[in-house]
């Protein structure tokens, strides 16, 4: 080959360069085989006995020589049909060689075999040896005319971990975080006898709320169990109050409670009666809030999958939202152990609009959450591999965290660490695809569909209220169509059935099903005091109190059926909140440091799985009532969301000229417009 590779320096990503070569295998249907990765290595590189560094990768998927051991890639040896392939551990990115002899990373369709010959690594694609041009250049080549490197595949030792709270058998933690339901609403009626006996913190059947705490003459509203029908599945409608002030009224039963106020849990019905109405169908008169519906709780027949998992595995009756606040602050808590401060202030973020504080459409989008995440802790402890993934439906709320945003490959075939939940071909999900191909990461976070704006499937978050968008309502969406809790049940069933289908993986996995906040629905247990996430005083709410209890279900085949966690008879004062996800992941995988005082103090899920585990037989998961909505074929990879931004702007032309305050517009509009600006910049 009469060419000099460095004469044509890369101006695009490696995947784009490879596609431009129009190799036949890249244009054909290409199915990745199931390969069980072998030993993991770091590729140490030498020249004439002098150590130079390691094999690394830049942001555009090109292989580079790195001198930073933390940037060295972890490679899995993947032998297949007599050829030695290497992929980045936990990913679907294989080593490959371009026609111009550059080395990079692409999917299976572009994978190139490599053969070890003595101390050299030879590319099967062109028969040339691994080399480099200069330390300043950094790119790696398969090109004998340059400095040929000696390569040593150094095995990565398994970490020596202290006692792990989930036992050594658990290698994967999967979190499914749904939306806006209280514990009593979903699980309060699960064990009525145990509730009476004091073994389960279930819902007392005589629990009630005044219609107006200031006027006893208006009577009280008692809890009731609705039938398993379509009216109950969308109850309550419209959306309850979710703002910080609403939650304080719900918890304390009065406006503006003082710092010494004690939770009475007597303001739910009253606060709901103060919320605005919304049409159930477009063009119809508003439906006004009925305070009785905030006190409804579900039967096992109405939420069969929730009840199945809670009784067949473990239910935690002491899990609280991280704070009495909206979705975004609670979700950020789960990743960072804090909601963070509004930029340029000493005030904590509380309501969703606080995450757009200081943002302007005239600027390029910058993720508002810059605090360190548990994802970063994982990557620090296990550098060079894919340790975590976010699987999302319409938009990843997690991407408001800068670290997640920066690990989302939008315009590539590969999503990096952030993927659509559903696969681009057929009905297979990316979660199942990763399990089949032996790359389920240590930590996975699944997000539901938040809105129906893409018209690609039902809103399966279980959020009460409507799926429609009102870009200027800080409380959230209350526009039709109504969200049915059964669609959340279907997502829950889908995730569980995938895990149960692969028993070897399931045995090594803990599935945690939780809700981000109570969403204004009644719960009878007052939230206790909590450790502030801030190491200093703040000028507003310091998060020294948990939010309202939320449903929490813990699933692994070695958990005995009918488990109540923590067990009755043990320390029932052990409480959990979303930072228990962080503390458990840190303890389970030996991560260094804690993110905040709250996460450092959070209880782990210790003693949940027996030391000498056995697999308990379970029946098949139940059918979900109601008509299922057929999914549109979704693109699994990091598809640019320009269509999302366009859809929002079509629904409300003012959205791009003023700051929007809803979760929908923050996630979809800002992220969509951010991708537009990045595509323009890359173009």
XYZ file of C-alpha atoms in Angstrom:
683
model
C 0.000 0.000 0.000
C 1.774 3.154 -1.223
C 0.428 5.665 1.250
C 1.367 7.550 4.371
C -1.528 7.419 6.882
C -0.560 10.620 8.704
C -0.905 12.582 5.471
C -4.667 12.328 5.956
C -5.380 13.145 9.570
C -8.801 12.279 11.019
C -11.434 14.996 10.668
C -14.411 12.917 11.762
C -15.183 10.085 14.120
C -13.746 6.664 13.458
C -17.205 5.246 12.772
C -17.852 7.926 10.159
C -14.478 7.249 8.550
C -15.172 3.534 8.412
C -18.614 4.036 6.895
C -17.154 6.307 4.238
C -15.016 3.410 3.052
C -18.225 1.609 1.992
C -17.046 -1.811 3.040
C -19.598 -4.443 1.976
C -20.022 -5.818 5.492
C -20.912 -2.357 6.840
C -23.826 -1.977 4.452
C -25.190 -5.488 4.914
C -27.357 -6.793 7.699
C -24.865 -7.647 10.407
C -25.821 -9.617 13.473
C -23.396 -9.647 16.362
C -22.763 -13.212 17.531
C -22.974 -14.120 21.182
C -19.402 -14.146 22.399
C -18.483 -14.852 25.974
C -15.708 -12.426 26.749
C -12.632 -13.976 28.298
C -9.979 -12.411 30.479
C -9.853 -8.621 30.587
C -6.600 -6.887 29.752
C -4.913 -3.552 29.550
C -2.670 -3.301 26.511
C 0.707 -1.972 27.654
C 2.845 -0.536 24.859
C 6.668 -0.435 24.634
C 9.326 0.618 22.167
C 12.735 -1.045 22.383
C 11.999 -2.038 25.955
C 10.961 1.457 27.010
C 7.402 1.715 28.394
C 5.402 4.329 26.474
C 1.876 3.944 27.821
C -1.307 2.073 27.099
C -3.965 1.642 24.466
C -6.617 4.326 24.918
C -9.418 5.968 22.963
C -10.218 9.603 22.235
C -13.677 11.169 22.127
C -14.046 10.315 18.430
C -13.448 6.564 18.805
C -9.863 6.591 17.443
C -7.292 4.426 19.240
C -4.545 6.478 20.842
C -1.431 5.986 22.897
C -2.164 7.334 26.380
C 0.349 7.883 29.137
C -2.377 8.106 31.777
C -3.093 4.675 33.305
C -6.601 5.862 34.205
C -7.301 6.329 30.473
C -6.106 2.830 29.548
C -8.897 0.748 28.052
C -10.018 -2.537 29.549
C -10.170 -5.016 26.648
C -12.041 -8.298 26.579
C -10.544 -11.083 24.514
C -13.361 -12.381 22.295
C -12.286 -15.407 20.233
C -14.762 -16.308 17.488
C -14.418 -18.889 14.699
C -10.654 -19.030 15.093
C -10.166 -15.248 15.047
C -9.086 -13.161 18.035
C -11.222 -10.070 18.491
C -10.931 -7.480 21.231
C -13.691 -5.205 22.516
C -13.898 -2.561 25.191
C -15.187 -4.348 28.260
C -18.919 -3.961 28.744
C -19.424 -2.365 25.319
C -20.226 -3.424 21.762
C -17.190 -1.543 20.412
C -14.547 -3.805 18.844
C -11.035 -2.959 17.705
C -10.969 -2.246 14.012
C -8.600 -1.022 11.305
C -9.531 1.477 8.604
C -8.305 1.231 5.027
C -5.866 4.002 5.860
C -4.388 1.810 8.621
C -5.759 3.781 11.546
C -6.959 1.738 14.522
C -10.237 2.600 16.199
C -13.421 1.103 17.600
C -16.590 0.109 15.782
C -19.410 -2.387 16.178
C -19.221 -6.021 15.169
C -19.742 -5.218 11.477
C -16.385 -3.450 11.376
C -14.505 -5.656 13.814
C -10.974 -6.654 12.807
C -9.149 -9.663 14.167
C -5.682 -9.320 15.647
C -3.017 -11.991 15.975
C -0.275 -12.003 18.614
C 3.091 -12.725 16.976
C 5.798 -12.724 19.609
C 5.598 -9.296 21.249
C 3.728 -7.706 18.337
C 0.042 -7.345 17.572
C -0.751 -7.879 13.888
C -4.006 -6.727 12.262
C -5.685 -9.423 10.187
C -7.204 -6.693 8.000
C -3.908 -5.668 6.386
C -1.242 -7.901 7.946
C 0.498 -4.868 9.455
C 1.761 -4.445 13.020
C 0.571 -2.118 15.755
C 2.630 1.077 15.540
C 2.744 4.783 16.258
C 4.146 7.810 14.434
C 5.116 10.129 17.289
C 4.206 10.896 20.883
C 2.744 14.203 19.724
C 0.528 12.485 17.154
C -0.899 9.911 19.649
C -2.880 7.958 17.007
C -2.192 4.236 16.695
C -1.843 2.441 13.387
C -1.495 -0.984 11.847
C 1.420 0.098 9.686
C 4.907 -1.435 9.592
C 6.556 1.701 8.173
C 6.101 3.518 11.490
C 7.579 2.642 14.886
C 6.355 -0.880 15.580
C 5.330 -1.279 19.196
C 5.814 -4.178 21.505
C 2.506 -4.997 23.147
C 1.808 -6.802 26.394
C -1.713 -7.921 27.269
C -1.631 -7.369 31.026
C -4.530 -9.176 32.771
C -6.648 -6.934 34.985
C -6.871 -8.534 38.451
C -10.233 -8.895 40.082
C -10.677 -6.395 42.916
C -10.453 -7.605 46.493
C -13.657 -6.318 48.070
C -14.617 -6.086 51.738
C -17.825 -7.682 52.985
C -20.477 -6.782 50.437
C -23.995 -5.858 51.605
C -25.667 -7.864 48.813
C -23.249 -10.831 49.118
C -20.545 -11.600 46.582
C -22.983 -13.229 44.158
C -24.515 -9.897 43.066
C -22.610 -8.472 40.088
C -25.327 -6.210 38.682
C -27.734 -3.689 40.194
C -30.641 -2.595 37.979
C -32.867 0.303 39.069
C -36.258 1.040 37.514
C -37.438 4.409 38.803
C -41.077 5.166 38.021
C -43.017 8.326 38.796
C -45.147 9.935 41.469
C -46.902 7.310 43.560
C -46.979 6.947 47.324
C -46.353 3.700 49.169
C -49.911 3.505 50.500
C -51.363 4.169 47.054
C -49.575 1.185 45.449
C -48.703 -1.186 48.314
C -50.657 -0.054 51.370
C -53.217 -2.851 50.974
C -50.725 -5.639 50.232
C -50.712 -7.360 53.654
C -53.819 -6.331 55.636
C -53.362 -8.969 58.348
C -49.701 -8.115 58.853
C -50.652 -4.447 58.970
C -53.039 -5.097 61.856
C -50.406 -7.240 63.579
C -47.835 -4.455 63.309
C -45.481 -6.489 61.092
C -46.041 -4.356 58.007
C -46.383 -0.608 57.709
C -49.459 -0.905 55.512
C -52.456 1.375 55.274
C -54.943 1.429 58.178
C -58.415 0.931 56.706
C -59.819 3.803 58.797
C -57.189 6.366 57.766
C -58.724 9.664 56.713
C -58.076 13.310 55.891
C -60.157 16.426 56.532
C -61.558 18.161 53.494
C -60.373 21.397 55.092
C -58.102 21.301 58.173
C -59.337 24.775 59.082
C -63.036 23.835 58.979
C -63.903 20.500 60.665
C -67.521 20.964 59.635
C -66.679 20.091 56.039
C -66.113 16.469 57.038
C -63.427 13.932 56.307
C -62.414 11.684 53.420
C -61.574 8.057 54.225
C -59.236 5.811 52.286
C -60.873 3.343 49.911
C -59.829 0.661 47.457
C -61.010 1.261 43.911
C -62.061 -1.539 41.561
C -59.701 -2.850 38.890
C -61.213 -0.822 36.067
C -60.226 1.898 33.623
C -61.501 4.692 35.889
C -59.278 3.550 38.754
C -56.233 3.034 36.535
C -56.125 6.774 35.719
C -56.921 7.918 39.266
C -56.358 10.602 40.380
C -56.985 12.943 37.484
C -56.003 15.750 37.128
C -52.464 15.764 38.441
C -52.063 16.409 42.198
C -49.864 19.208 43.520
C -46.143 18.456 43.399
C -44.474 21.733 44.262
C -42.576 22.127 47.527
C -45.331 24.296 49.023
C -47.965 21.720 48.000
C -46.049 18.933 49.684
C -45.647 20.912 52.874
C -49.405 21.467 52.960
C -49.992 17.748 52.399
C -47.540 16.683 55.100
C -48.304 19.282 57.783
C -51.958 20.073 57.055
C -51.455 23.826 57.008
C -49.916 26.604 54.976
C -46.405 27.786 55.807
C -45.541 25.278 58.560
C -42.860 26.459 60.957
C -39.456 24.814 61.447
C -40.680 22.891 64.501
C -43.850 21.594 62.832
C -44.596 17.867 63.165
C -45.931 15.916 60.157
C -49.639 15.144 60.553
C -50.261 13.777 57.017
C -53.631 15.534 57.180
C -53.424 17.897 54.215
C -53.643 15.635 51.159
C -57.370 15.854 50.432
C -57.442 19.582 51.158
C -54.417 20.369 48.972
C -55.793 18.317 46.098
C -59.061 20.236 46.208
C -57.079 23.441 45.607
C -55.468 22.222 42.363
C -56.680 23.428 38.947
C -58.886 21.289 36.758
C -57.975 19.803 33.384
C -59.931 18.222 30.505
C -59.926 14.447 30.364
C -60.210 14.637 26.573
C -59.283 17.448 24.210
C -62.050 19.999 23.816
C -64.045 18.813 26.828
C -64.774 20.834 29.988
C -62.270 20.645 32.817
C -62.466 17.806 35.302
C -62.079 19.276 38.779
C -60.048 17.485 41.460
C -62.117 15.188 43.692
C -60.452 15.008 47.135
C -61.722 11.453 47.602
C -59.530 10.193 44.756
C -56.298 11.236 46.441
C -57.132 8.701 49.185
C -57.645 5.731 46.824
C -55.328 2.733 47.091
C -54.899 -0.107 44.623
C -55.885 -3.741 44.916
C -53.679 -6.597 43.744
C -56.024 -7.046 40.770
C -55.569 -3.418 39.705
C -51.735 -3.487 39.868
C -51.009 -7.198 39.402
C -47.318 -6.889 38.516
C -46.514 -4.645 41.458
C -48.331 -7.021 43.799
C -46.703 -10.086 42.216
C -43.172 -8.796 42.695
C -43.863 -7.434 46.184
C -45.196 -10.785 47.407
C -42.948 -13.110 45.411
C -39.807 -11.213 46.425
C -39.318 -8.343 48.910
C -41.186 -5.147 49.673
C -39.449 -2.358 51.587
C -41.974 -0.437 53.681
C -39.495 2.174 54.892
C -38.225 3.844 51.689
C -38.769 7.599 51.480
C -38.239 10.089 48.689
C -34.999 11.982 49.193
C -36.952 15.175 49.855
C -40.492 16.597 49.757
C -39.810 17.940 46.281
C -40.493 17.339 42.613
C -39.166 14.800 40.152
C -35.875 16.335 39.104
C -34.478 17.017 42.563
C -35.311 13.487 43.675
C -33.832 11.919 40.559
C -30.669 13.989 40.872
C -30.459 12.897 44.522
C -30.382 9.276 43.320
C -27.305 10.027 41.207
C -25.468 12.714 43.189
C -26.669 12.431 46.782
C -27.762 16.080 46.604
C -29.973 18.283 44.429
C -27.209 20.883 44.323
C -27.506 24.666 44.568
C -28.995 27.110 42.110
C -26.054 28.668 40.261
C -24.674 31.793 41.897
C -26.766 31.367 45.040
C -26.664 29.608 48.383
C -30.151 28.173 47.809
C -30.846 24.492 47.229
C -32.716 23.360 44.136
C -36.261 22.357 45.080
C -38.811 22.614 42.272
C -38.247 21.561 38.674
C -37.877 25.188 37.447
C -34.809 25.525 39.670
C -32.985 23.346 37.149
C -33.492 25.971 34.436
C -32.319 28.808 36.719
C -30.077 31.106 34.725
C -30.605 29.183 31.487
C -31.228 31.053 28.257
C -32.159 29.796 24.809
C -29.582 32.191 23.398
C -26.809 30.075 24.917
C -25.608 26.585 24.123
C -27.139 24.064 26.463
C -25.029 23.214 29.478
C -26.260 20.472 31.821
C -27.281 22.222 35.033
C -26.079 19.523 37.446
C -22.303 19.571 37.787
C -22.102 17.669 41.079
C -20.246 14.367 41.115
C -22.317 11.258 40.398
C -22.212 7.613 41.407
C -21.522 6.882 37.731
C -18.260 8.785 37.998
C -17.295 6.849 41.128
C -17.784 3.602 39.207
C -15.617 4.795 36.323
C -12.885 5.919 38.704
C -12.814 2.522 40.379
C -13.006 0.541 37.130
C -11.431 2.737 34.418
C -11.482 1.927 30.721
C -14.740 -0.067 30.617
C -18.498 0.421 30.523
C -19.592 0.212 34.163
C -23.045 1.800 33.939
C -25.831 2.521 31.517
C -28.963 4.616 31.416
C -31.783 3.039 29.394
C -34.439 5.590 28.470
C -37.653 5.812 26.462
C -38.309 9.369 25.268
C -35.601 11.373 27.066
C -33.094 10.612 29.823
C -33.675 12.807 32.851
C -30.280 11.595 34.049
C -28.656 13.631 31.258
C -29.255 16.859 33.153
C -26.182 15.649 35.063
C -23.119 16.790 33.166
C -21.285 13.489 33.608
C -24.141 11.524 32.058
C -24.615 14.102 29.301
C -20.919 13.898 28.401
C -21.137 10.098 28.125
C -24.089 10.153 25.744
C -22.932 9.646 22.129
C -25.761 11.332 20.239
C -24.742 11.082 16.614
C -23.011 7.729 16.719
C -24.368 4.246 16.115
C -23.270 3.667 19.700
C -24.968 5.476 22.579
C -21.914 5.281 24.828
C -23.460 4.865 28.279
C -26.950 6.122 27.369
C -29.287 4.019 25.200
C -32.905 3.875 24.159
C -34.612 1.070 26.060
C -36.124 -0.532 22.959
C -34.001 -1.996 20.197
C -34.086 -0.628 16.654
C -34.887 -4.034 15.132
C -37.937 -5.937 16.303
C -39.163 -5.934 19.865
C -35.927 -6.826 21.640
C -34.821 -4.265 24.180
C -31.289 -3.020 24.637
C -31.427 -4.389 28.183
C -32.027 -7.901 26.867
C -29.479 -7.414 24.082
C -26.833 -6.558 26.661
C -27.744 -9.569 28.798
C -27.550 -11.913 25.795
C -24.145 -10.525 24.844
C -22.752 -10.762 28.379
C -22.349 -7.023 28.914
C -24.960 -6.016 31.436
C -23.044 -3.351 33.382
C -22.518 -3.215 37.097
C -25.170 -0.515 37.451
C -28.148 0.131 35.178
C -30.750 2.853 35.532
C -34.008 2.511 33.569
C -36.181 5.559 32.874
C -39.809 5.350 31.678
C -41.522 7.335 28.961
C -42.427 10.727 30.435
C -44.635 12.197 27.709
C -46.572 11.203 24.607
C -45.068 13.907 22.402
C -43.270 11.392 20.168
C -46.426 9.258 19.810
C -44.222 6.162 19.978
C -45.944 4.342 22.825
C -47.837 4.845 26.065
C -46.508 6.956 28.891
C -45.406 4.087 31.135
C -44.196 6.096 34.117
C -47.353 5.488 36.252
C -47.419 9.253 36.870
C -50.966 10.411 37.740
C -52.512 13.082 35.550
C -52.011 13.655 31.844
C -49.361 12.854 29.273
C -49.890 16.130 27.412
C -47.548 19.093 27.539
C -48.141 22.463 29.132
C -44.740 24.089 28.832
C -45.532 26.873 31.289
C -47.037 24.941 34.206
C -44.325 24.427 36.841
C -46.389 21.774 38.608
C -46.235 19.362 35.683
C -48.483 17.972 33.011
C -52.241 17.798 33.370
C -53.300 17.730 29.750
C -54.901 14.745 28.045
C -54.521 11.915 27.377
C -54.665 10.517 30.904
C -51.820 8.268 32.026
C -52.890 4.761 33.070
C -51.037 2.956 35.830
C -51.425 -0.263 33.810
C -48.878 0.986 31.283
C -46.372 1.293 34.116
C -47.297 -2.258 35.084
C -46.442 -3.397 31.553
C -43.011 -1.810 31.729
C -42.442 -3.452 35.090
C -43.482 -6.815 33.649
C -41.243 -6.314 30.624
C -38.168 -5.632 32.743
C -38.856 -8.533 35.113
C -39.618 -11.017 32.343
C -36.350 -10.157 30.609
C -34.357 -10.903 33.771
C -36.306 -14.052 34.580
C -35.671 -15.334 31.038
C -31.937 -15.542 31.788
C -31.633 -17.286 35.166
C -27.835 -17.223 35.332
C -27.820 -13.437 34.979
C -30.898 -13.019 37.163
C -29.225 -14.815 40.066
C -26.372 -12.292 39.903
C -28.681 -9.259 39.639
C -30.650 -7.170 42.118
C -33.590 -5.331 40.553
C -34.727 -2.310 42.586
C -38.113 -0.835 41.666
C -38.796 2.560 43.206
C -40.686 5.777 42.518
C -39.051 9.194 42.507
C -41.666 10.984 44.668
C -45.148 10.464 46.080
C -46.715 12.881 43.586
C -49.268 14.284 46.029
C -50.955 10.930 46.789
C -51.832 10.044 50.367
C -49.501 8.149 52.679
C -50.109 7.801 56.394
C -46.460 7.633 57.572
C -44.880 11.000 58.324
C -41.435 11.542 56.797
C -38.755 11.659 59.504
C -35.761 13.924 59.861
C -32.807 13.316 57.576
C -29.133 14.216 57.284
C -28.659 17.308 55.124
C -26.700 16.669 51.936
C -24.950 20.001 52.391
C -21.782 20.358 54.423
C -22.658 23.998 55.082
C -25.755 26.004 55.864
C -28.000 27.002 52.972
C -30.382 29.944 52.747
C -33.528 27.881 52.201
C -34.578 24.256 52.679
C -31.547 22.186 53.744
C -33.211 18.804 53.083
C -33.179 17.890 56.762
C -36.393 15.937 56.220
C -37.175 13.093 53.865
C -40.012 13.223 51.381
C -43.112 11.043 51.643
C -42.787 7.243 51.497
C -42.640 5.720 48.030
C -43.073 2.137 46.776
C -39.892 0.046 46.859
C -39.629 -3.551 45.644
C -36.438 -5.626 45.746
C -36.119 -8.542 43.333
C -33.635 -11.417 43.151
C -34.411 -15.144 42.827
C -32.636 -15.887 46.124
C -34.893 -13.583 48.139
C -37.562 -15.699 49.916
C -41.162 -15.000 48.894
C -43.214 -12.697 51.135
C -40.135 -10.918 52.435
C -40.752 -7.640 54.262
C -37.582 -5.583 54.430
C -36.225 -4.749 56.920
C -37.619 -7.889 58.586
C -40.148 -7.575 61.410
C -38.433 -8.126 64.737
C -35.190 -6.505 63.630
C -34.344 -2.816 63.748
C -37.439 -1.323 62.093
C -35.952 2.141 62.511
C -33.665 1.444 59.547
C -34.948 3.781 56.862
C -33.975 4.233 53.250
C -34.119 6.958 50.665
C -32.757 7.382 47.142
C -29.226 7.898 48.435
C -29.362 4.281 49.642
C -28.867 3.424 45.961
C -25.538 5.242 46.111
C -24.430 3.788 49.446
C -25.353 0.248 48.351
C -23.572 0.509 44.989
C -20.500 2.006 46.677
C -20.324 -0.754 49.288
C -21.112 -3.551 46.838
C -18.462 -2.592 44.275
C -15.820 -1.168 46.596
C -16.030 2.444 45.460
C -13.898 5.019 47.202
C -15.375 7.975 49.013
C -18.885 9.247 49.525
C -20.587 11.951 47.522
C -22.355 13.917 50.279
C -23.085 13.723 54.018
C -26.535 12.297 53.143
C -25.209 9.467 50.978
C -22.467 8.735 53.515
C -25.113 8.263 56.210
C -27.562 6.295 54.026
C -28.339 2.708 54.956
C -27.295 -0.025 52.531
C -29.483 -2.995 51.607
C -27.483 -5.318 53.823
C -28.902 -8.695 54.900
C -31.439 -8.606 52.075
C -29.990 -11.674 50.354
C -29.065 -14.680 52.544
C -25.397 -15.587 52.907
C -26.062 -19.118 51.647
C -28.568 -18.325 48.923
C -30.943 -20.716 47.254
C -33.124 -20.050 44.235
C -36.840 -20.164 45.039
C -39.266 -21.299 42.327
C -41.721 -18.667 41.143
C -44.844 -18.786 38.995
C -44.977 -16.917 35.717
C -45.661 -13.207 35.974
C -49.331 -12.218 35.633
C -51.090 -10.731 32.643
C -51.713 -6.996 32.767
C -55.357 -5.908 32.418
C -56.523 -3.458 29.798
C -55.599 -3.094 26.151
C -51.894 -2.941 25.407
C -50.609 -0.139 23.226
C -48.475 -1.276 20.281
C -45.027 0.275 20.299
C -43.683 2.047 17.307
C -40.311 0.664 16.242
C -37.813 2.805 18.119
C -34.236 3.520 17.248
C -32.068 2.052 19.951
C -29.028 4.179 19.481
C -28.402 7.815 20.217
C -30.774 9.269 17.668
C -30.704 13.075 17.506
C -33.878 14.454 19.021
C -34.415 17.285 16.549
C -37.902 15.913 15.926
C -38.588 16.357 19.631
C -37.607 20.013 19.636
C -39.683 20.583 16.502
C -42.682 18.858 18.045
C -42.481 21.003 21.170
C -42.119 24.178 19.170
C -45.121 23.190 17.023
C -47.177 22.605 20.181
C -46.116 25.926 21.682
C -44.252 28.425 19.433
C -43.181 30.447 22.498
C -41.172 27.603 23.984
C -37.938 28.661 22.280
C -38.311 32.298 23.268
C -38.802 31.866 26.998
C -37.647 29.486 29.676
C -39.959 26.525 30.028
C -40.588 25.149 33.460
C -41.977 21.662 33.063
C -40.111 18.406 33.213
C -41.221 17.632 29.661
C -39.871 20.809 28.151
C -36.716 20.726 30.192
C -35.859 17.198 29.156
C -37.163 17.121 25.633
C -36.863 20.718 24.559
C -33.507 21.558 26.074
C -31.895 18.243 25.271
C -33.359 18.269 21.785
C -32.141 21.790 21.123
C -28.780 20.905 22.652
C -28.381 18.135 20.107
C -29.356 20.526 17.339
C -26.591 22.911 18.393
C -24.079 20.080 18.681
C -24.960 18.746 15.236
C -24.565 22.233 13.774
C -21.220 22.593 15.508
C -20.016 19.158 14.356
C -21.243 19.897 10.829
